[in-house]
Amino acid sequence: VQLQASGGGLVQAGGSLRLSCAASGRITSRYIMGWFRQAPGKEREFVAAISWTGGITYYLDSVKGRFTISKDNAKNTVYLQMNSLKPEDTAVYYCAADHTPPTYGASYYRRALEYDYWGQGTLVTVSS
């Protein structure tokens, strides 16, 4: 599976951006697709994830109500709609894919180490 992220850019605080992650290769029912971000000098952190089947979504608390993750199975694409952006949202955003085990714990999808495939990252800069 290869992932291609796009849609980053420079936006003023309060603005919106939509990130896209196009996947090539076979995405099966047990995949979770995630978005992570990494700001300068900080560790990579979980932002949002969605199950490929069922569309169950998970979010970082600080982006709930502002960000929406969605998918288009026919296009093998995952989106991250980001509204009401804040300067603290500035980071390189990465999409990732994970072929999950048959069962997993509640916080599994938040751990970057669990993800098998990563896109190249797209920079989001929010000016104040």
mmCIF file of N, CA and C in Angstrom:
data_model
loop_
_atom_site.group_PDB
_atom_site.id
_atom_site.type_symbol
_atom_site.label_atom_id
_atom_site.label_comp_id
_atom_site.label_asym_id
_atom_site.label_seq_id
_atom_site.Cartn_x
_atom_site.Cartn_y
_atom_site.Cartn_z
ATOM 1 N N VAL A 1 0.847 -1.193 0.000
ATOM 2 C CA VAL A 1 0.000 0.000 0.000
ATOM 3 C C VAL A 1 0.884 1.245 0.000
ATOM 4 N N GLN A 2 0.580 2.147 -0.912
ATOM 5 C CA GLN A 2 1.294 3.430 -0.937
ATOM 6 C C GLN A 2 0.294 4.547 -0.702
ATOM 7 N N LEU A 3 0.722 5.558 0.046
ATOM 8 C CA LEU A 3 -0.160 6.654 0.421
ATOM 9 C C LEU A 3 0.414 7.965 -0.086
ATOM 10 N N GLN A 4 -0.466 8.797 -0.624
ATOM 11 C CA GLN A 4 -0.055 10.097 -1.145
ATOM 12 C C GLN A 4 -0.932 11.163 -0.504
ATOM 13 N N ALA A 5 -0.325 11.966 0.357
ATOM 14 C CA ALA A 5 -1.070 13.030 1.036
ATOM 15 C C ALA A 5 -0.933 14.338 0.273
ATOM 16 N N SER A 6 -1.984 15.139 0.318
ATOM 17 C CA SER A 6 -1.976 16.443 -0.339
ATOM 18 C C SER A 6 -2.966 17.371 0.351
ATOM 19 N N GLY A 7 -2.901 18.656 0.005
ATOM 20 C CA GLY A 7 -3.879 19.611 0.497
ATOM 21 C C GLY A 7 -3.378 20.586 1.536
ATOM 22 N N GLY A 8 -2.131 20.435 1.979
ATOM 23 C CA GLY A 8 -1.613 21.369 2.960
ATOM 24 C C GLY A 8 -1.398 22.758 2.370
ATOM 25 N N GLY A 9 -1.103 23.708 3.241
ATOM 26 C CA GLY A 9 -0.865 25.062 2.776
ATOM 27 C C GLY A 9 -0.841 26.037 3.925
ATOM 28 N N LEU A 10 -0.855 27.309 3.569
ATOM 29 C CA LEU A 10 -0.851 28.400 4.541
ATOM 30 C C LEU A 10 -2.249 28.979 4.640
ATOM 31 N N VAL A 11 -2.738 29.102 5.869
ATOM 32 C CA VAL A 11 -4.082 29.619 6.088
ATOM 33 C C VAL A 11 -4.070 30.478 7.343
ATOM 34 N N GLN A 12 -4.946 31.458 7.388
ATOM 35 C CA GLN A 12 -5.062 32.289 8.580
ATOM 36 C C GLN A 12 -5.862 31.572 9.656
ATOM 37 N N ALA A 13 -5.628 31.937 10.878
ATOM 38 C CA ALA A 13 -6.396 31.380 11.986
ATOM 39 C C ALA A 13 -7.890 31.563 11.731
ATOM 40 N N GLY A 14 -8.649 30.522 12.024
ATOM 41 C CA GLY A 14 -10.075 30.534 11.756
ATOM 42 C C GLY A 14 -10.445 29.987 10.397
ATOM 43 N N GLY A 15 -9.453 29.779 9.553
ATOM 44 C CA GLY A 15 -9.705 29.273 8.207
ATOM 45 C C GLY A 15 -9.833 27.765 8.158
ATOM 46 N N SER A 16 -9.947 27.257 6.931
ATOM 47 C CA SER A 16 -10.173 25.821 6.711
ATOM 48 C C SER A 16 -9.234 25.277 5.655
ATOM 49 N N LEU A 17 -8.940 24.009 5.773
ATOM 50 C CA LEU A 17 -8.203 23.267 4.760
ATOM 51 C C LEU A 17 -8.768 21.853 4.718
ATOM 52 N N ARG A 18 -8.656 21.200 3.561
ATOM 53 C CA ARG A 18 -9.017 19.794 3.464
ATOM 54 C C ARG A 18 -7.820 19.011 2.953
ATOM 55 N N LEU A 19 -7.383 18.069 3.746
ATOM 56 C CA LEU A 19 -6.296 17.189 3.349
ATOM 57 C C LEU A 19 -6.876 15.932 2.709
ATOM 58 N N SER A 20 -6.147 15.418 1.738
ATOM 59 C CA SER A 20 -6.536 14.174 1.082
ATOM 60 C C SER A 20 -5.399 13.172 1.191
ATOM 61 N N CYS A 21 -5.760 11.914 1.242
ATOM 62 C CA CYS A 21 -4.774 10.828 1.269
ATOM 63 C C CYS A 21 -5.254 9.746 0.322
ATOM 64 N N ALA A 22 -4.597 9.645 -0.812
ATOM 65 C CA ALA A 22 -4.960 8.650 -1.818
ATOM 66 C C ALA A 22 -4.119 7.402 -1.612
ATOM 67 N N ALA A 23 -4.779 6.270 -1.532
ATOM 68 C CA ALA A 23 -4.095 5.000 -1.303
ATOM 69 C C ALA A 23 -4.087 4.173 -2.576
ATOM 70 N N SER A 24 -2.927 3.639 -2.895
ATOM 71 C CA SER A 24 -2.837 2.677 -4.001
ATOM 72 C C SER A 24 -2.522 1.324 -3.400
ATOM 73 N N GLY A 25 -3.079 0.291 -3.980
ATOM 74 C CA GLY A 25 -2.959 -1.037 -3.390
ATOM 75 C C GLY A 25 -4.276 -1.423 -2.748
ATOM 76 N N ARG A 26 -4.298 -2.629 -2.218
ATOM 77 C CA ARG A 26 -5.549 -3.184 -1.716
ATOM 78 C C ARG A 26 -5.785 -2.815 -0.261
ATOM 79 N N ILE A 27 -6.854 -2.052 -0.041
ATOM 80 C CA ILE A 27 -7.281 -1.715 1.314
ATOM 81 C C ILE A 27 -8.425 -2.659 1.661
ATOM 82 N N THR A 28 -8.199 -3.525 2.635
ATOM 83 C CA THR A 28 -9.218 -4.508 2.988
ATOM 84 C C THR A 28 -10.022 -4.055 4.191
ATOM 85 N N SER A 29 -10.975 -4.872 4.576
ATOM 86 C CA SER A 29 -11.945 -4.478 5.597
ATOM 87 C C SER A 29 -11.308 -4.216 6.959
ATOM 88 N N ARG A 30 -10.156 -4.822 7.246
ATOM 89 C CA ARG A 30 -9.558 -4.656 8.576
ATOM 90 C C ARG A 30 -8.595 -3.488 8.665
ATOM 91 N N TYR A 31 -8.620 -2.621 7.691
ATOM 92 C CA TYR A 31 -7.722 -1.468 7.743
ATOM 93 C C TYR A 31 -8.321 -0.325 8.555
ATOM 94 N N ILE A 32 -7.440 0.370 9.241
ATOM 95 C CA ILE A 32 -7.744 1.678 9.815
ATOM 96 C C ILE A 32 -6.857 2.699 9.124
ATOM 97 N N MET A 33 -7.437 3.815 8.755
ATOM 98 C CA MET A 33 -6.694 4.910 8.137
ATOM 99 C C MET A 33 -6.598 6.045 9.146
ATOM 100 N N GLY A 34 -5.414 6.579 9.323
ATOM 101 C CA GLY A 34 -5.229 7.613 10.334
ATOM 102 C C GLY A 34 -4.513 8.840 9.817
ATOM 103 N N TRP A 35 -4.676 9.923 10.550
ATOM 104 C CA TRP A 35 -3.915 11.152 10.325
ATOM 105 C C TRP A 35 -3.137 11.449 11.602
ATOM 106 N N PHE A 36 -1.874 11.739 11.431
ATOM 107 C CA PHE A 36 -1.014 12.154 12.525
ATOM 108 C C PHE A 36 -0.392 13.494 12.146
ATOM 109 N N ARG A 37 0.177 14.183 13.125
ATOM 110 C CA ARG A 37 0.880 15.429 12.823
ATOM 111 C C ARG A 37 2.113 15.554 13.704
ATOM 112 N N GLN A 38 3.064 16.308 13.180
ATOM 113 C CA GLN A 38 4.292 16.529 13.919
ATOM 114 C C GLN A 38 4.717 17.977 13.755
ATOM 115 N N ALA A 39 4.697 18.701 14.867
ATOM 116 C CA ALA A 39 5.143 20.088 14.889
ATOM 117 C C ALA A 39 6.644 20.124 15.159
ATOM 118 N N PRO A 40 7.317 21.199 14.782
ATOM 119 C CA PRO A 40 8.763 21.288 15.010
ATOM 120 C C PRO A 40 9.119 21.075 16.473
ATOM 121 N N GLY A 41 10.068 20.191 16.716
ATOM 122 C CA GLY A 41 10.532 19.944 18.079
ATOM 123 C C GLY A 41 9.609 19.096 18.924
ATOM 124 N N LYS A 42 8.542 18.585 18.316
ATOM 125 C CA LYS A 42 7.588 17.775 19.081
ATOM 126 C C LYS A 42 7.474 16.384 18.496
ATOM 127 N N GLU A 43 6.926 15.482 19.295
ATOM 128 C CA GLU A 43 6.709 14.126 18.822
ATOM 129 C C GLU A 43 5.486 14.082 17.909
ATOM 130 N N ARG A 44 5.470 13.060 17.087
ATOM 131 C CA ARG A 44 4.312 12.861 16.226
ATOM 132 C C ARG A 44 3.115 12.488 17.094
ATOM 133 N N GLU A 45 1.970 13.105 16.811
ATOM 134 C CA GLU A 45 0.786 12.832 17.625
ATOM 135 C C GLU A 45 -0.391 12.434 16.746
ATOM 136 N N PHE A 46 -1.229 11.603 17.310
ATOM 137 C CA PHE A 46 -2.452 11.159 16.656
ATOM 138 C C PHE A 46 -3.419 12.330 16.509
ATOM 139 N N VAL A 47 -4.099 12.399 15.369
ATOM 140 C CA VAL A 47 -5.100 13.430 15.131
ATOM 141 C C VAL A 47 -6.489 12.813 14.948
ATOM 142 N N ALA A 48 -6.596 11.859 14.045
ATOM 143 C CA ALA A 48 -7.896 11.256 13.757
ATOM 144 C C ALA A 48 -7.687 9.928 13.040
ATOM 145 N N ALA A 49 -8.679 9.058 13.127
ATOM 146 C CA ALA A 49 -8.629 7.782 12.429
ATOM 147 C C ALA A 49 -10.032 7.348 12.066
ATOM 148 N N ILE A 50 -10.111 6.474 11.060
ATOM 149 C CA ILE A 50 -11.402 5.971 10.612
ATOM 150 C C ILE A 50 -11.238 4.527 10.179
ATOM 151 N N SER A 51 -12.170 3.692 10.550
ATOM 152 C CA SER A 51 -12.130 2.299 10.123
ATOM 153 C C SER A 51 -12.626 2.200 8.687
ATOM 154 N N TRP A 52 -11.945 1.354 7.896
ATOM 155 C CA TRP A 52 -12.285 1.286 6.486
ATOM 156 C C TRP A 52 -13.684 0.721 6.266
ATOM 157 N N THR A 53 -14.061 -0.216 7.106
ATOM 158 C CA THR A 53 -15.417 -0.759 7.054
ATOM 159 C C THR A 53 -16.181 -0.247 8.260
ATOM 160 N N GLY A 54 -17.318 0.332 8.032
ATOM 161 C CA GLY A 54 -18.119 0.839 9.136
ATOM 162 C C GLY A 54 -17.924 2.313 9.383
ATOM 163 N N GLY A 55 -16.742 2.841 9.022
ATOM 164 C CA GLY A 55 -16.523 4.271 9.164
ATOM 165 C C GLY A 55 -16.528 4.793 10.585
ATOM 166 N N ILE A 56 -16.109 3.953 11.534
ATOM 167 C CA ILE A 56 -16.015 4.419 12.921
ATOM 168 C C ILE A 56 -14.867 5.408 13.012
ATOM 169 N N THR A 57 -15.116 6.536 13.665
ATOM 170 C CA THR A 57 -14.121 7.599 13.717
ATOM 171 C C THR A 57 -13.607 7.822 15.136
ATOM 172 N N TYR A 58 -12.383 8.306 15.202
ATOM 173 C CA TYR A 58 -11.726 8.608 16.469
ATOM 174 C C TYR A 58 -10.984 9.934 16.295
ATOM 175 N N TYR A 59 -10.948 10.730 17.350
ATOM 176 C CA TYR A 59 -10.320 12.043 17.260
ATOM 177 C C TYR A 59 -9.488 12.364 18.497
ATOM 178 N N LEU A 60 -8.456 13.155 18.274
ATOM 179 C CA LEU A 60 -7.740 13.800 19.365
ATOM 180 C C LEU A 60 -8.702 14.799 20.004
ATOM 181 N N ASP A 61 -8.702 14.877 21.314
ATOM 182 C CA ASP A 61 -9.681 15.736 21.989
ATOM 183 C C ASP A 61 -9.633 17.182 21.499
ATOM 184 N N SER A 62 -8.438 17.687 21.249
ATOM 185 C CA SER A 62 -8.301 19.106 20.900
ATOM 186 C C SER A 62 -8.804 19.445 19.497
ATOM 187 N N VAL A 63 -9.114 18.436 18.685
ATOM 188 C CA VAL A 63 -9.627 18.725 17.333
ATOM 189 C C VAL A 63 -11.101 18.332 17.181
ATOM 190 N N LYS A 64 -11.667 17.716 18.204
ATOM 191 C CA LYS A 64 -13.086 17.342 18.133
ATOM 192 C C LYS A 64 -13.942 18.575 17.902
ATOM 193 N N GLY A 65 -14.891 18.447 16.992
ATOM 194 C CA GLY A 65 -15.760 19.570 16.677
ATOM 195 C C GLY A 65 -15.183 20.513 15.634
ATOM 196 N N ARG A 66 -13.892 20.394 15.344
ATOM 197 C CA ARG A 66 -13.253 21.242 14.324
ATOM 198 C C ARG A 66 -12.799 20.429 13.115
ATOM 199 N N PHE A 67 -12.318 19.231 13.339
ATOM 200 C CA PHE A 67 -11.817 18.375 12.261
ATOM 201 C C PHE A 67 -12.799 17.237 12.015
ATOM 202 N N THR A 68 -12.896 16.827 10.769
ATOM 203 C CA THR A 68 -13.734 15.691 10.410
ATOM 204 C C THR A 68 -12.967 14.778 9.467
ATOM 205 N N ILE A 69 -12.858 13.509 9.842
ATOM 206 C CA ILE A 69 -12.222 12.530 8.974
ATOM 207 C C ILE A 69 -13.314 11.781 8.226
ATOM 208 N N SER A 70 -13.074 11.524 6.950
ATOM 209 C CA SER A 70 -14.059 10.797 6.144
ATOM 210 C C SER A 70 -13.311 9.993 5.093
ATOM 211 N N LYS A 71 -14.032 9.150 4.375
ATOM 212 C CA LYS A 71 -13.404 8.298 3.373
ATOM 213 C C LYS A 71 -14.313 8.108 2.194
ATOM 214 N N ASP A 72 -13.697 7.789 1.085
ATOM 215 C CA ASP A 72 -14.411 7.424 -0.127
ATOM 216 C C ASP A 72 -13.821 6.092 -0.563
ATOM 217 N N ASN A 73 -14.534 5.010 -0.248
ATOM 218 C CA ASN A 73 -13.996 3.673 -0.535
ATOM 219 C C ASN A 73 -13.763 3.466 -2.033
ATOM 220 N N ALA A 74 -14.636 4.017 -2.850
ATOM 221 C CA ALA A 74 -14.520 3.826 -4.296
ATOM 222 C C ALA A 74 -13.241 4.468 -4.830
ATOM 223 N N LYS A 75 -12.824 5.566 -4.206
ATOM 224 C CA LYS A 75 -11.618 6.266 -4.646
ATOM 225 C C LYS A 75 -10.397 5.897 -3.812
ATOM 226 N N ASN A 76 -10.572 5.016 -2.827
ATOM 227 C CA ASN A 76 -9.461 4.652 -1.937
ATOM 228 C C ASN A 76 -8.802 5.892 -1.335
ATOM 229 N N THR A 77 -9.633 6.823 -0.907
ATOM 230 C CA THR A 77 -9.131 8.108 -0.428
ATOM 231 C C THR A 77 -9.737 8.449 0.925
ATOM 232 N N VAL A 78 -8.904 8.993 1.783
ATOM 233 C CA VAL A 78 -9.326 9.469 3.088
ATOM 234 C C VAL A 78 -9.113 10.979 3.135
ATOM 235 N N TYR A 79 -10.026 11.666 3.791
ATOM 236 C CA TYR A 79 -9.964 13.124 3.869
ATOM 237 C C TYR A 79 -9.903 13.577 5.324
ATOM 238 N N LEU A 80 -9.324 14.727 5.527
ATOM 239 C CA LEU A 80 -9.363 15.382 6.830
ATOM 240 C C LEU A 80 -9.783 16.822 6.600
ATOM 241 N N GLN A 81 -11.034 17.115 6.907
ATOM 242 C CA GLN A 81 -11.543 18.479 6.800
ATOM 243 C C GLN A 81 -11.210 19.198 8.094
ATOM 244 N N MET A 82 -10.473 20.289 7.976
ATOM 245 C CA MET A 82 -10.026 21.026 9.158
ATOM 246 C C MET A 82 -10.627 22.423 9.122
ATOM 247 N N ASN A 83 -11.481 22.708 10.091
ATOM 248 C CA ASN A 83 -12.120 24.016 10.205
ATOM 249 C C ASN A 83 -11.642 24.717 11.473
ATOM 250 N N SER A 84 -11.901 26.003 11.534
ATOM 251 C CA SER A 84 -11.534 26.803 12.722
ATOM 252 C C SER A 84 -10.089 26.538 13.136
ATOM 253 N N LEU A 85 -9.217 26.582 12.166
ATOM 254 C CA LEU A 85 -7.814 26.260 12.425
ATOM 255 C C LEU A 85 -7.167 27.268 13.368
ATOM 256 N N LYS A 86 -6.256 26.760 14.171
ATOM 257 C CA LYS A 86 -5.543 27.557 15.159
ATOM 258 C C LYS A 86 -4.049 27.488 14.879
ATOM 259 N N PRO A 87 -3.290 28.479 15.314
ATOM 260 C CA PRO A 87 -1.834 28.419 15.104
ATOM 261 C C PRO A 87 -1.210 27.140 15.663
ATOM 262 N N GLU A 88 -1.773 26.616 16.740
ATOM 263 C CA GLU A 88 -1.214 25.388 17.336
ATOM 264 C C GLU A 88 -1.490 24.151 16.490
ATOM 265 N N ASP A 89 -2.283 24.286 15.435
ATOM 266 C CA ASP A 89 -2.491 23.176 14.501
ATOM 267 C C ASP A 89 -1.367 23.095 13.462
ATOM 268 N N THR A 90 -0.477 24.070 13.465
ATOM 269 C CA THR A 90 0.635 24.077 12.516
ATOM 270 C C THR A 90 1.519 22.855 12.715
ATOM 271 N N ALA A 91 1.719 22.102 11.642
ATOM 272 C CA ALA A 91 2.502 20.869 11.715
ATOM 273 C C ALA A 91 2.582 20.257 10.321
ATOM 274 N N VAL A 92 3.439 19.264 10.204
ATOM 275 C CA VAL A 92 3.392 18.381 9.036
ATOM 276 C C VAL A 92 2.391 17.285 9.351
ATOM 277 N N TYR A 93 1.429 17.111 8.463
ATOM 278 C CA TYR A 93 0.382 16.113 8.649
ATOM 279 C C TYR A 93 0.687 14.885 7.792
ATOM 280 N N TYR A 94 0.598 13.724 8.415
ATOM 281 C CA TYR A 94 0.876 12.459 7.748
ATOM 282 C C TYR A 94 -0.370 11.583 7.760
ATOM 283 N N CYS A 95 -0.614 10.930 6.631
ATOM 284 C CA CYS A 95 -1.646 9.899 6.657
ATOM 285 C C CYS A 95 -0.962 8.543 6.798
ATOM 286 N N ALA A 96 -1.693 7.616 7.364
ATOM 287 C CA ALA A 96 -1.136 6.298 7.649
ATOM 288 C C ALA A 96 -2.222 5.248 7.526
ATOM 289 N N ALA A 97 -1.794 4.029 7.262
ATOM 290 C CA ALA A 97 -2.725 2.910 7.131
ATOM 291 C C ALA A 97 -2.229 1.747 7.974
ATOM 292 N N ASP A 98 -3.151 1.085 8.601
ATOM 293 C CA ASP A 98 -2.798 -0.051 9.446
ATOM 294 C C ASP A 98 -3.748 -1.208 9.189
ATOM 295 N N HIS A 99 -3.161 -2.364 8.934
ATOM 296 C CA HIS A 99 -3.946 -3.599 8.844
ATOM 297 C C HIS A 99 -4.045 -4.150 10.253
ATOM 298 N N THR A 100 -5.190 -3.977 10.873
ATOM 299 C CA THR A 100 -5.313 -4.271 12.288
ATOM 300 C C THR A 100 -5.324 -5.771 12.568
ATOM 301 N N PRO A 101 -4.953 -6.159 13.768
ATOM 302 C CA PRO A 101 -5.148 -7.547 14.180
ATOM 303 C C PRO A 101 -6.650 -7.812 14.338
ATOM 304 N N PRO A 102 -7.057 -9.076 14.515
ATOM 305 C CA PRO A 102 -8.495 -9.369 14.635
ATOM 306 C C PRO A 102 -9.157 -8.643 15.803
ATOM 307 N N THR A 103 -8.448 -8.476 16.890
ATOM 308 C CA THR A 103 -8.958 -7.703 18.027
ATOM 309 C C THR A 103 -7.856 -6.766 18.505
ATOM 310 N N TYR A 104 -8.257 -5.639 19.043
ATOM 311 C CA TYR A 104 -7.277 -4.680 19.531
ATOM 312 C C TYR A 104 -7.903 -3.809 20.596
ATOM 313 N N GLY A 105 -7.032 -3.194 21.384
ATOM 314 C CA GLY A 105 -7.481 -2.398 22.513
ATOM 315 C C GLY A 105 -8.014 -1.046 22.104
ATOM 316 N N ALA A 106 -8.565 -0.350 23.083
ATOM 317 C CA ALA A 106 -9.263 0.905 22.830
ATOM 318 C C ALA A 106 -8.342 1.996 22.310
ATOM 319 N N SER A 107 -7.078 1.966 22.680
ATOM 320 C CA SER A 107 -6.176 3.046 22.273
ATOM 321 C C SER A 107 -5.240 2.637 21.143
ATOM 322 N N TYR A 108 -5.483 1.487 20.559
ATOM 323 C CA TYR A 108 -4.606 0.940 19.517
ATOM 324 C C TYR A 108 -4.400 1.943 18.383
ATOM 325 N N TYR A 109 -5.473 2.547 17.916
ATOM 326 C CA TYR A 109 -5.426 3.396 16.735
ATOM 327 C C TYR A 109 -4.645 4.694 16.988
ATOM 328 N N ARG A 110 -4.360 5.016 18.235
ATOM 329 C CA ARG A 110 -3.637 6.251 18.550
ATOM 330 C C ARG A 110 -2.121 6.085 18.466
ATOM 331 N N ARG A 111 -1.660 4.870 18.391
ATOM 332 C CA ARG A 111 -0.220 4.606 18.462
ATOM 333 C C ARG A 111 0.387 4.550 17.060
ATOM 334 N N ALA A 112 1.278 5.501 16.795
ATOM 335 C CA ALA A 112 1.896 5.580 15.470
ATOM 336 C C ALA A 112 2.642 4.295 15.121
ATOM 337 N N LEU A 113 3.231 3.659 16.125
ATOM 338 C CA LEU A 113 4.028 2.459 15.856
ATOM 339 C C LEU A 113 3.184 1.312 15.296
ATOM 340 N N GLU A 114 1.863 1.367 15.496
ATOM 341 C CA GLU A 114 1.013 0.276 15.021
ATOM 342 C C GLU A 114 0.760 0.364 13.519
ATOM 343 N N TYR A 115 0.975 1.532 12.936
ATOM 344 C CA TYR A 115 0.621 1.734 11.535
ATOM 345 C C TYR A 115 1.709 1.185 10.608
ATOM 346 N N ASP A 116 1.252 0.500 9.557
ATOM 347 C CA ASP A 116 2.170 -0.207 8.664
ATOM 348 C C ASP A 116 2.678 0.647 7.513
ATOM 349 N N TYR A 117 1.867 1.594 7.071
ATOM 350 C CA TYR A 117 2.206 2.370 5.880
ATOM 351 C C TYR A 117 2.016 3.853 6.174
ATOM 352 N N TRP A 118 2.893 4.664 5.594
ATOM 353 C CA TRP A 118 2.865 6.107 5.821
ATOM 354 C C TRP A 118 3.007 6.863 4.514
ATOM 355 N N GLY A 119 2.294 7.983 4.436
ATOM 356 C CA GLY A 119 2.476 8.900 3.335
ATOM 357 C C GLY A 119 3.639 9.839 3.625
ATOM 358 N N GLN A 120 3.902 10.741 2.695
ATOM 359 C CA GLN A 120 5.096 11.578 2.777
ATOM 360 C C GLN A 120 4.918 12.828 3.643
ATOM 361 N N GLY A 121 3.707 13.166 4.019
ATOM 362 C CA GLY A 121 3.479 14.352 4.840
ATOM 363 C C GLY A 121 3.144 15.575 4.024
ATOM 364 N N THR A 122 2.300 16.410 4.555
ATOM 365 C CA THR A 122 1.948 17.674 3.908
ATOM 366 C C THR A 122 1.904 18.749 4.986
ATOM 367 N N LEU A 123 2.523 19.892 4.697
ATOM 368 C CA LEU A 123 2.694 20.943 5.699
ATOM 369 C C LEU A 123 1.455 21.826 5.786
ATOM 370 N N VAL A 124 0.986 22.005 7.010
ATOM 371 C CA VAL A 124 -0.104 22.930 7.293
ATOM 372 C C VAL A 124 0.449 24.036 8.188
ATOM 373 N N THR A 125 0.321 25.270 7.735
ATOM 374 C CA THR A 125 0.789 26.411 8.505
ATOM 375 C C THR A 125 -0.386 27.344 8.761
ATOM 376 N N VAL A 126 -0.656 27.606 10.035
ATOM 377 C CA VAL A 126 -1.766 28.482 10.408
ATOM 378 C C VAL A 126 -1.179 29.751 11.013
ATOM 379 N N SER A 127 -1.426 30.870 10.378
ATOM 380 C CA SER A 127 -0.893 32.140 10.870
ATOM 381 C C SER A 127 -1.895 32.829 11.790
ATOM 382 N N SER A 128 -1.375 33.557 12.755
ATOM 383 C CA SER A 128 -2.250 34.226 13.728
ATOM 384 C C SER A 128 -2.640 35.620 13.251
#
